[in-house]
Short mmCIF file of C-alpha atoms in Angstrom, two decimals:
data_model
loop_
_atom_site.label_atom_id
_atom_site.label_comp_id
_atom_site.label_asym_id
_atom_site.label_seq_id
_atom_site.Cartn_x
_atom_site.Cartn_y
_atom_site.Cartn_z
CA UNK A 1 -7.88 -4.19 41.48
CA UNK A 2 -6.12 -4.78 38.21
CA UNK A 3 -6.46 -8.08 36.47
CA UNK A 4 -4.10 -8.99 33.65
CA UNK A 5 -5.38 -11.51 31.15
CA UNK A 6 -3.17 -12.93 28.45
CA UNK A 7 -4.49 -12.49 24.93
CA UNK A 8 -3.21 -13.98 21.73
CA UNK A 9 -3.31 -11.29 19.06
CA UNK A 10 -0.94 -10.39 16.24
CA UNK A 11 1.81 -8.01 17.33
CA UNK A 12 3.28 -5.19 15.30
CA UNK A 13 6.84 -4.70 16.55
CA UNK A 14 8.41 -1.33 15.84
CA UNK A 15 12.17 -0.97 15.66
CA UNK A 16 13.95 2.25 14.87
CA UNK A 17 15.51 5.44 16.15
CA UNK A 18 14.20 8.56 17.89
CA UNK A 19 11.73 9.16 15.07
CA UNK A 20 10.06 5.86 16.07
CA UNK A 21 10.51 5.53 19.85
CA UNK A 22 8.15 6.80 22.52
CA UNK A 23 9.11 10.37 23.38
CA UNK A 24 8.46 11.32 26.98
CA UNK A 25 8.11 15.10 26.83
CA UNK A 26 5.92 17.43 24.82
CA UNK A 27 6.10 18.84 22.24
CA UNK A 28 8.17 15.90 21.02
CA UNK A 29 6.57 12.75 19.66
CA UNK A 30 7.24 10.14 17.03
CA UNK A 31 5.23 8.37 14.39
CA UNK A 32 5.78 5.15 16.34
CA UNK A 33 4.00 6.33 19.45
CA UNK A 34 1.11 7.68 17.38
CA UNK A 35 0.64 4.44 15.42
CA UNK A 36 -1.46 2.84 18.16
CA UNK A 37 -4.25 5.31 17.33
CA UNK A 38 -4.82 3.50 14.04
CA UNK A 39 -5.32 -0.02 15.41
CA UNK A 40 -8.13 -1.70 17.29
CA UNK A 41 -7.50 -3.79 20.42
CA UNK A 42 -7.21 -6.96 18.32
CA UNK A 43 -3.63 -5.94 17.39
CA UNK A 44 -0.82 -5.28 19.87
CA UNK A 45 1.83 -2.64 19.18
CA UNK A 46 5.26 -3.16 20.76
CA UNK A 47 7.42 -0.08 20.26
CA UNK A 48 11.08 -1.01 20.69
CA UNK A 49 12.42 2.14 19.02
CA UNK A 50 15.40 3.69 20.77
CA UNK A 51 16.95 7.13 20.39
CA UNK A 52 20.34 6.91 18.72
CA UNK A 53 19.74 3.38 17.45
CA UNK A 54 20.94 2.02 14.10
CA UNK A 55 20.47 -1.23 12.23
CA UNK A 56 24.03 -2.15 13.22
CA UNK A 57 23.54 -1.32 16.91
CA UNK A 58 20.28 -3.27 17.11
CA UNK A 59 22.29 -6.32 16.05
CA UNK A 60 25.44 -5.75 18.13
CA UNK A 61 23.50 -4.78 21.27
CA UNK A 62 21.27 -7.84 20.75
CA UNK A 63 18.09 -5.73 20.78
CA UNK A 64 16.95 -7.49 17.63
CA UNK A 65 17.47 -10.86 19.36
CA UNK A 66 15.33 -9.69 22.28
CA UNK A 67 12.45 -8.75 19.97
CA UNK A 68 12.74 -11.97 17.98
CA UNK A 69 12.65 -14.03 21.19
CA UNK A 70 8.98 -13.11 21.64
CA UNK A 71 7.98 -12.90 17.98
CA UNK A 72 5.27 -15.31 16.90
CA UNK A 73 4.37 -16.47 13.41
CA UNK A 74 1.96 -13.90 12.01
CA UNK A 75 3.59 -10.95 13.79
CA UNK A 76 5.01 -7.99 11.88
CA UNK A 77 8.20 -6.00 12.35
CA UNK A 78 8.20 -2.46 11.00
CA UNK A 79 11.78 -1.17 10.67
CA UNK A 80 12.91 2.41 10.16
CA UNK A 81 16.45 3.62 10.59
CA UNK A 82 18.71 6.04 8.77
CA UNK A 83 19.40 9.15 10.86
CA UNK A 84 22.08 7.55 12.98
CA UNK A 85 23.17 5.00 10.37
CA UNK A 86 24.23 7.99 8.27
CA UNK A 87 26.64 9.02 11.05
CA UNK A 88 28.44 5.64 10.82
CA UNK A 89 29.96 6.37 7.42
CA UNK A 90 33.66 5.76 7.71
CA UNK A 91 36.68 4.48 5.90
CA UNK A 92 35.38 0.90 6.05
CA UNK A 93 33.21 1.31 2.93
CA UNK A 94 30.07 1.69 5.04
CA UNK A 95 27.16 3.59 3.62
CA UNK A 96 23.59 3.45 2.33
CA UNK A 97 24.24 1.07 -0.56
CA UNK A 98 26.64 -1.28 1.23
CA UNK A 99 26.49 -1.90 4.98
CA UNK A 100 23.08 -0.25 5.50
CA UNK A 101 21.45 -2.54 2.93
CA UNK A 102 23.32 -5.57 4.31
CA UNK A 103 22.09 -4.78 7.84
CA UNK A 104 18.52 -4.40 6.54
CA UNK A 105 18.87 -7.84 4.97
CA UNK A 106 20.04 -9.32 8.29
CA UNK A 107 16.91 -7.96 9.95
CA UNK A 108 14.60 -9.17 7.19
CA UNK A 109 16.13 -12.66 7.20
CA UNK A 110 15.85 -12.90 11.00
CA UNK A 111 12.20 -11.79 11.05
CA UNK A 112 11.29 -14.25 8.32
CA UNK A 113 13.13 -17.07 10.14
CA UNK A 114 10.83 -16.45 13.12
CA UNK A 115 7.67 -16.55 11.00
CA UNK A 116 7.18 -12.80 11.02
CA UNK A 117 6.52 -10.36 8.24
CA UNK A 118 9.09 -7.58 7.81
CA UNK A 119 8.12 -4.10 6.62
CA UNK A 120 10.82 -1.60 5.64
CA UNK A 121 10.17 2.11 6.13
CA UNK A 122 12.49 4.68 4.58
CA UNK A 123 13.87 7.22 7.06
CA UNK A 124 11.83 10.33 7.51
CA UNK A 125 13.74 13.38 6.40
CA UNK A 126 15.19 15.93 8.77
CA UNK A 127 13.42 19.27 8.87
CA UNK A 128 16.04 21.22 6.92
CA UNK A 129 15.60 24.24 4.71
CA UNK A 130 17.93 26.22 2.47
CA UNK A 131 18.37 29.97 2.97
CA UNK A 132 15.73 30.59 0.30
CA UNK A 133 13.18 28.51 2.24
CA UNK A 134 13.27 25.51 -0.08
CA UNK A 135 13.53 22.04 1.41
CA UNK A 136 17.07 20.69 1.85
CA UNK A 137 17.22 16.87 1.70
CA UNK A 138 19.79 15.05 3.79
CA UNK A 139 18.77 11.37 3.77
CA UNK A 140 17.97 10.73 0.11
CA UNK A 141 20.62 8.02 -0.29
CA UNK A 142 19.37 6.18 2.80
CA UNK A 143 15.79 6.37 1.55
CA UNK A 144 16.95 4.97 -1.78
CA UNK A 145 18.99 2.25 -0.03
CA UNK A 146 15.90 1.21 1.94
CA UNK A 147 13.79 1.24 -1.24
CA UNK A 148 16.33 -0.91 -3.09
CA UNK A 149 16.60 -3.37 -0.19
CA UNK A 150 12.83 -3.74 -0.01
CA UNK A 151 12.61 -4.42 -3.74
CA UNK A 152 15.53 -6.86 -3.77
CA UNK A 153 14.18 -8.75 -0.73
CA UNK A 154 10.54 -8.63 -1.84
CA UNK A 155 9.47 -6.83 1.34
CA UNK A 156 6.63 -4.36 1.85
CA UNK A 157 7.93 -0.79 1.72
CA UNK A 158 6.58 2.47 3.13
CA UNK A 159 8.19 5.59 1.69
CA UNK A 160 8.12 7.81 4.75
CA UNK A 161 10.93 9.88 3.28
CA UNK A 162 8.75 11.06 0.39
CA UNK A 163 5.79 11.70 2.70
CA UNK A 164 7.90 13.68 5.18
CA UNK A 165 9.38 15.80 2.37
CA UNK A 166 5.86 16.55 1.15
CA UNK A 167 4.87 17.52 4.68
CA UNK A 168 7.90 19.78 5.23
CA UNK A 169 7.36 21.52 1.91
CA UNK A 170 3.77 22.20 2.94
CA UNK A 171 5.06 23.82 6.14
#
């Protein structure tokens, strides 16, 4: 028999795109699904990452609202978008230093209003190389936009972009 017992532990909520969400087939995986390996049972991890997701879509599709509805004071929300946000650039002045940063701020403000602690993660780079084998960056502006937003909003920041570039160069 299975018995389910409610526990009251801090929750780390993950929100992001395919680089965060649980991947169902090998050899694919994400940093989000591996994060649980680094925590003991006294912390819950709730991975709400979704392939194709953006900051904007998490607001318009009310996914952020869903996560906030169960957020308790003392919980954390780790946020990492960029890959799909980059595809939203259009004629409406959207981009890494305008709408992307504004959407980050909406998330940060909402998490704080629910007593949570936001953490901004810059987007991990795509695995791209030039013909000569050197690394070819594609998300530098989004990483910088995330960095600026974290500084302006006084939010913890993890520079996954820099770490992923270091990793790809090592490959």
